[in-house]
Amino acid sequence: MRLLADENFNNRALRGLLRRLPSLDLQRVQDLPIAGSSDETVLEWAASERLLLLTHDRRTIPHYAMARLLRGAEVAGVIVVPDDLPLGVVIDDLVVIVTCSTEKEWQGRIEYLPL
């Protein structure tokens, strides 16, 4: 499974996730040509690259993802992680998602942690 972390995603969580799953294909928006782009552009990039999007943005990303789904556009999947969720829970839940599900299972889904 391939992941894309939104620009505002907690880097400590990403480092912890990579410590647990060192071979994980994890990209950060700020390291890509789409850095600084709109939420719509990030969602479009994630869909075109088949990347499950990780975000803390509970306000706009789910709204734009749902709008994409309603107009028939693809969404590779979105996981919304509350800012105040303990770091260990975030890492544990993401490890479960990555190791126990497939990319196809996340297509068109918008889910919220904790599991």
C-alpha positions as YAML, in Angstrom:
chain: A
units: angstrom
residues:
- id: 1
  name: MET
  ca: [0.00, 0.00, 0.00]
- id: 2
  name: ARG
  ca: [1.22, 3.48, -0.87]
- id: 3
  name: LEU
  ca: [0.55, 6.52, 1.33]
- id: 4
  name: LEU
  ca: [0.59, 10.27, 0.82]
- id: 5
  name: ALA
  ca: [0.84, 12.51, 3.89]
- id: 6
  name: ASP
  ca: [-0.80, 15.91, 3.61]
- id: 7
  name: GLU
  ca: [1.46, 18.91, 4.26]
- id: 8
  name: ASN
  ca: [0.14, 19.41, 7.77]
- id: 9
  name: PHE
  ca: [0.51, 15.76, 8.82]
- id: 10
  name: ASN
  ca: [2.49, 15.11, 12.01]
- id: 11
  name: ASN
  ca: [6.05, 14.21, 11.02]
- id: 12
  name: ARG
  ca: [6.60, 12.40, 14.34]
- id: 13
  name: ALA
  ca: [3.76, 10.04, 13.39]
- id: 14
  name: LEU
  ca: [5.33, 9.50, 9.98]
- id: 15
  name: ARG
  ca: [8.75, 8.74, 11.49]
- id: 16
  name: GLY
  ca: [7.16, 6.31, 13.96]
- id: 17
  name: LEU
  ca: [5.26, 4.61, 11.16]
- id: 18
  name: LEU
  ca: [8.45, 4.25, 9.10]
- id: 19
  name: ARG
  ca: [10.29, 2.81, 12.10]
- id: 20
  name: ARG
  ca: [7.63, 0.10, 12.33]
- id: 21
  name: LEU
  ca: [7.39, -0.41, 8.55]
- id: 22
  name: PRO
  ca: [10.72, 0.66, 7.04]
- id: 23
  name: SER
  ca: [9.84, -0.47, 3.51]
- id: 24
  name: LEU
  ca: [6.55, 1.48, 3.44]
- id: 25
  name: ASP
  ca: [6.01, 3.61, 0.34]
- id: 26
  name: LEU
  ca: [5.24, 6.91, 2.08]
- id: 27
  name: GLN
  ca: [5.40, 10.27, 0.35]
- id: 28
  name: ARG
  ca: [4.90, 13.74, 1.77]
- id: 29
  name: VAL
  ca: [3.12, 16.47, -0.19]
- id: 30
  name: GLN
  ca: [5.84, 19.00, 0.70]
- id: 31
  name: ASP
  ca: [8.41, 16.82, -1.09]
- id: 32
  name: LEU
  ca: [6.43, 16.67, -4.34]
- id: 33
  name: PRO
  ca: [5.75, 19.09, -7.20]
- id: 34
  name: ILE
  ca: [2.28, 19.67, -5.70]
- id: 35
  name: ALA
  ca: [3.67, 21.27, -2.52]
- id: 36
  name: GLY
  ca: [1.56, 24.27, -1.56]
- id: 37
  name: SER
  ca: [-1.29, 23.22, -3.85]
- id: 38
  name: SER
  ca: [-5.00, 23.28, -3.09]
- id: 39
  name: ASP
  ca: [-6.78, 20.39, -1.39]
- id: 40
  name: GLU
  ca: [-8.46, 19.56, -4.68]
- id: 41
  name: THR
  ca: [-5.08, 19.25, -6.39]
- id: 42
  name: VAL
  ca: [-3.72, 17.05, -3.59]
- id: 43
  name: LEU
  ca: [-6.75, 14.75, -3.87]
- id: 44
  name: GLU
  ca: [-6.41, 14.60, -7.65]
- id: 45
  name: TRP
  ca: [-2.69, 13.75, -7.36]
- id: 46
  name: ALA
  ca: [-3.41, 11.06, -4.76]
- id: 47
  name: ALA
  ca: [-6.06, 9.51, -7.00]
- id: 48
  name: SER
  ca: [-3.88, 9.60, -10.12]
- id: 49
  name: GLU
  ca: [-0.95, 8.03, -8.25]
- id: 50
  name: ARG
  ca: [-3.18, 5.62, -6.28]
- id: 51
  name: LEU
  ca: [-1.99, 6.94, -2.93]
- id: 52
  name: LEU
  ca: [-4.04, 6.68, 0.27]
- id: 53
  name: LEU
  ca: [-4.12, 10.21, 1.71]
- id: 54
  name: LEU
  ca: [-3.35, 10.83, 5.38]
- id: 55
  name: THR
  ca: [-4.56, 14.16, 6.74]
- id: 56
  name: HIS
  ca: [-5.36, 16.02, 9.95]
- id: 57
  name: ASP
  ca: [-7.69, 18.32, 8.00]
- id: 58
  name: ARG
  ca: [-11.16, 17.34, 9.21]
- id: 59
  name: ARG
  ca: [-12.77, 20.45, 7.75]
- id: 60
  name: THR
  ca: [-11.97, 20.62, 4.05]
- id: 61
  name: ILE
  ca: [-10.36, 17.39, 2.78]
- id: 62
  name: PRO
  ca: [-13.40, 15.18, 3.56]
- id: 63
  name: HIS
  ca: [-15.66, 17.79, 1.92]
- id: 64
  name: TYR
  ca: [-13.58, 17.89, -1.28]
- id: 65
  name: ALA
  ca: [-13.17, 14.11, -1.33]
- id: 66
  name: MET
  ca: [-16.93, 13.63, -1.05]
- id: 67
  name: ALA
  ca: [-17.49, 16.20, -3.82]
- id: 68
  name: ARG
  ca: [-15.11, 14.19, -6.05]
- id: 69
  name: LEU
  ca: [-17.02, 10.99, -5.32]
- id: 70
  name: LEU
  ca: [-20.40, 12.61, -6.00]
- id: 71
  name: ARG
  ca: [-19.29, 13.78, -9.42]
- id: 72
  name: GLY
  ca: [-17.87, 10.35, -10.26]
- id: 73
  name: ALA
  ca: [-14.19, 11.22, -9.86]
- id: 74
  name: GLU
  ca: [-11.84, 8.75, -8.23]
- id: 75
  name: VAL
  ca: [-10.66, 8.99, -4.63]
- id: 76
  name: ALA
  ca: [-7.87, 6.60, -3.69]
- id: 77
  name: GLY
  ca: [-8.96, 6.81, -0.05]
- id: 78
  name: VAL
  ca: [-8.62, 9.29, 2.78]
- id: 79
  name: ILE
  ca: [-7.75, 8.69, 6.41]
- id: 80
  name: VAL
  ca: [-8.55, 11.61, 8.66]
- id: 81
  name: VAL
  ca: [-6.50, 11.63, 11.85]
- id: 82
  name: PRO
  ca: [-7.56, 13.96, 14.69]
- id: 83
  name: ASP
  ca: [-4.72, 16.23, 15.85]
- id: 84
  name: ASP
  ca: [-5.29, 15.26, 19.47]
- id: 85
  name: LEU
  ca: [-5.19, 11.49, 18.96]
- id: 86
  name: PRO
  ca: [-2.25, 10.05, 20.94]
- id: 87
  name: LEU
  ca: [0.79, 9.38, 18.75]
- id: 88
  name: GLY
  ca: [0.96, 5.69, 19.68]
- id: 89
  name: VAL
  ca: [-2.66, 5.16, 18.65]
- id: 90
  name: VAL
  ca: [-2.06, 6.92, 15.31]
- id: 91
  name: ILE
  ca: [0.96, 4.74, 14.55]
- id: 92
  name: ASP
  ca: [-0.69, 1.51, 15.71]
- id: 93
  name: ASP
  ca: [-3.86, 2.16, 13.68]
- id: 94
  name: LEU
  ca: [-1.90, 3.06, 10.56]
- id: 95
  name: VAL
  ca: [0.21, -0.10, 10.90]
- id: 96
  name: VAL
  ca: [-2.99, -2.16, 11.07]
- id: 97
  name: ILE
  ca: [-4.40, -0.40, 8.01]
- id: 98
  name: VAL
  ca: [-1.24, -0.87, 5.95]
- id: 99
  name: THR
  ca: [-0.62, -4.49, 6.93]
- id: 100
  name: CYS
  ca: [-4.22, -5.75, 7.01]
- id: 101
  name: SER
  ca: [-5.88, -4.09, 4.03]
- id: 102
  name: THR
  ca: [-5.30, -3.52, 0.36]
- id: 103
  name: GLU
  ca: [-5.20, -0.45, -1.83]
- id: 104
  name: LYS
  ca: [-8.39, -1.56, -3.55]
- id: 105
  name: GLU
  ca: [-10.28, -1.72, -0.23]
- id: 106
  name: TRP
  ca: [-9.63, 1.99, 0.34]
- id: 107
  name: GLN
  ca: [-10.81, 3.28, -3.02]
- id: 108
  name: GLY
  ca: [-13.66, 5.72, -2.57]
- id: 109
  name: ARG
  ca: [-13.49, 5.64, 1.24]
- id: 110
  name: ILE
  ca: [-13.14, 8.44, 3.75]
- id: 111
  name: GLU
  ca: [-12.40, 7.08, 7.22]
- id: 112
  name: TYR
  ca: [-11.54, 8.60, 10.57]
- id: 113
  name: LEU
  ca: [-9.13, 7.33, 13.20]
- id: 114
  name: PRO
  ca: [-9.19, 5.82, 15.74]
- id: 115
  name: LEU
  ca: [-10.29, 2.54, 14.21]
...
